[in-house]
Amino acid sequence: MLCCQRHRIEIMFGRIKDWRRIAMRYDRCARTFISAIVLAATAIFWLNQRVRLP
């Protein structure tokens, strides 16, 4: 069970790193960087939900 959850988290971080802005950390301010991560995670989650719909 724990292995499956860890795998899902690692996949999510891999998808977030596909966004160049986050992987290279262009933002100097920590607040802006965290905001970019939240935005990317939301977009990835939203796109995955759209794919699963019938």
Coordinates of N, CA, C and O in Angstrom, one line a residue:
M1 N 0.8 -1.2 0.0 CA 0.0 0.0 0.0 C 0.9 1.3 0.0 O 0.6 2.2 -0.8
L2 N 1.9 1.3 0.9 CA 2.7 2.5 0.9 C 3.5 2.6 -0.3 O 3.7 3.8 -0.8
C3 N 3.9 1.5 -0.9 CA 4.7 1.6 -2.2 C 3.9 2.2 -3.3 O 4.4 3.0 -4.1
C4 N 2.6 1.9 -3.4 CA 1.7 2.4 -4.4 C 1.5 3.9 -4.2 O 1.6 4.7 -5.2
Q5 N 1.4 4.4 -3.0 CA 1.2 5.8 -2.7 C 2.5 6.5 -3.1 O 2.5 7.6 -3.6
R6 N 3.6 6.0 -2.7 CA 4.9 6.6 -3.0 C 5.1 6.7 -4.5 O 5.6 7.7 -5.0
H7 N 4.7 5.7 -5.3 CA 4.8 5.7 -6.7 C 4.0 6.8 -7.3 O 4.5 7.5 -8.2
R8 N 2.8 7.0 -6.8 CA 1.9 8.1 -7.3 C 2.5 9.4 -7.1 O 2.4 10.3 -7.9
I9 N 3.1 9.6 -5.9 CA 3.7 10.9 -5.6 C 4.9 11.2 -6.5 O 5.1 12.3 -7.0
E10 N 5.8 10.1 -6.7 CA 6.9 10.3 -7.6 C 6.5 10.6 -9.0 O 7.1 11.4 -9.7
I11 N 5.4 10.0 -9.5 CA 4.9 10.3 -10.8 C 4.4 11.8 -10.9 O 4.7 12.5 -11.9
M12 N 3.8 12.3 -9.8 CA 3.3 13.6 -9.8 C 4.5 14.6 -9.8 O 4.5 15.6 -10.6
F13 N 5.5 14.4 -9.1 CA 6.7 15.2 -9.1 C 7.4 15.2 -10.5 O 7.9 16.2 -11.0
G14 N 7.4 14.0 -11.1 CA 7.9 13.9 -12.5 C 7.1 14.8 -13.5 O 7.7 15.5 -14.3
R15 N 5.8 14.8 -13.3 CA 5.0 15.6 -14.2 C 5.2 17.1 -13.9 O 5.2 17.9 -14.9
I16 N 5.3 17.4 -12.7 CA 5.6 18.9 -12.3 C 6.9 19.3 -12.9 O 7.0 20.4 -13.4
K17 N 7.9 18.5 -12.9 CA 9.3 18.8 -13.4 C 9.3 19.0 -14.9 O 10.2 19.6 -15.5
D18 N 8.2 18.5 -15.6 CA 8.1 18.7 -17.0 C 7.9 20.2 -17.3 O 8.2 20.6 -18.4
W19 N 7.4 20.9 -16.4 CA 7.2 22.4 -16.5 C 8.5 23.0 -16.3 O 9.1 23.0 -15.2
R20 N 9.1 23.6 -17.3 CA 10.5 24.1 -17.3 C 10.6 25.2 -16.2 O 11.6 25.2 -15.5
R21 N 9.6 26.0 -16.0 CA 9.7 27.1 -15.1 C 10.0 26.6 -13.7 O 10.7 27.1 -12.9
I22 N 9.3 25.4 -13.4 CA 9.4 24.9 -12.0 C 10.7 24.1 -11.9 O 11.4 24.1 -10.9
A23 N 11.1 23.3 -12.9 CA 12.3 22.5 -12.9 C 13.5 23.4 -12.8 O 14.5 23.0 -12.0
M24 N 13.6 24.5 -13.4 CA 14.7 25.4 -13.4 C 14.7 26.4 -12.3 O 15.6 27.1 -12.0
R25 N 13.5 26.5 -11.6 CA 13.3 27.5 -10.5 C 13.7 28.9 -10.9 O 14.6 29.5 -10.4
Y26 N 13.0 29.4 -11.9 CA 13.2 30.8 -12.4 C 12.8 31.8 -11.4 O 13.3 32.9 -11.4
D27 N 11.8 31.5 -10.5 CA 11.3 32.5 -9.5 C 12.3 32.6 -8.4 O 12.7 31.6 -7.8
R28 N 12.6 33.8 -8.0 CA 13.5 34.0 -6.9 C 12.8 34.0 -5.6 O 13.3 33.6 -4.6
C29 N 11.5 34.5 -5.6 CA 10.8 34.5 -4.3 C 10.1 33.2 -4.0 O 9.6 32.5 -4.9
A30 N 10.2 32.7 -2.8 CA 9.7 31.4 -2.4 C 8.2 31.4 -2.6 O 7.6 30.4 -3.0
R31 N 7.5 32.5 -2.3 CA 6.0 32.5 -2.4 C 5.6 32.3 -3.9 O 4.7 31.6 -4.2
T32 N 6.3 33.0 -4.8 CA 6.0 32.8 -6.2 C 6.3 31.4 -6.7 O 5.6 30.8 -7.5
F33 N 7.4 30.8 -6.2 CA 7.8 29.4 -6.6 C 6.7 28.5 -6.2 O 6.3 27.6 -6.9
I34 N 6.3 28.6 -4.9 CA 5.2 27.7 -4.4 C 3.9 27.9 -5.2 O 3.2 26.9 -5.5
S35 N 3.6 29.1 -5.5 CA 2.4 29.4 -6.3 C 2.5 28.7 -7.7 O 1.5 28.2 -8.2
A36 N 3.7 28.7 -8.3 CA 3.8 28.1 -9.6 C 3.6 26.6 -9.4 O 3.0 25.9 -10.3
I37 N 4.1 26.0 -8.3 CA 4.0 24.5 -8.1 C 2.5 24.2 -7.9 O 2.0 23.2 -8.5
V38 N 1.8 25.0 -7.2 CA 0.3 24.8 -6.9 C -0.4 24.9 -8.2 O -1.3 24.1 -8.5
L39 N -0.1 25.9 -9.0 CA -0.7 26.1 -10.3 C -0.5 24.9 -11.3 O -1.4 24.4 -11.9
A40 N 0.7 24.4 -11.3 CA 1.1 23.3 -12.2 C 0.4 22.0 -11.7 O -0.2 21.2 -12.5
A41 N 0.4 21.8 -10.4 CA -0.3 20.6 -9.8 C -1.8 20.6 -10.1 O -2.4 19.6 -10.4
T42 N -2.4 21.8 -10.0 CA -3.8 21.9 -10.3 C -4.1 21.7 -11.7 O -5.1 20.9 -12.1
A43 N -3.3 22.2 -12.6 CA -3.5 22.0 -14.1 C -3.3 20.5 -14.4 O -4.1 19.9 -15.2
I44 N -2.3 19.8 -13.8 CA -2.1 18.4 -14.1 C -3.3 17.6 -13.6 O -3.8 16.7 -14.3
F45 N -3.7 17.9 -12.4 CA -4.9 17.2 -11.8 C -6.1 17.4 -12.7 O -6.8 16.4 -13.0
W46 N -6.3 18.6 -13.1 CA -7.5 18.9 -13.9 C -7.5 18.2 -15.3 O -8.4 17.6 -15.7
L47 N -6.3 18.2 -15.9 CA -6.1 17.5 -17.2 C -6.3 16.0 -17.0 O -6.9 15.3 -17.9
N48 N -5.9 15.4 -15.9 CA -6.0 14.0 -15.7 C -7.5 13.6 -15.4 O -8.0 12.6 -15.8
Q49 N -8.2 14.5 -14.8 CA -9.7 14.3 -14.6 C -10.4 14.3 -15.9 O -11.4 13.6 -16.0
R50 N -10.1 15.2 -16.8 CA -10.8 15.3 -18.0 C -10.6 14.1 -18.9 O -11.4 13.7 -19.6
V51 N -9.4 13.5 -18.8 CA -9.1 12.3 -19.6 C -9.9 11.1 -19.1 O -10.4 10.3 -19.9
R52 N -10.2 11.0 -17.8 CA -10.9 9.9 -17.2 C -12.4 9.9 -17.5 O -13.1 8.9 -17.3
L53 N -13.0 11.1 -17.9 CA -14.4 11.2 -18.1 C -14.8 10.4 -19.3 O -14.1 10.3 -20.3
P54 N -16.0 9.8 -19.3 CA -16.5 8.9 -20.4 C -16.8 9.8 -21.6 O -17.2 10.9 -21.6

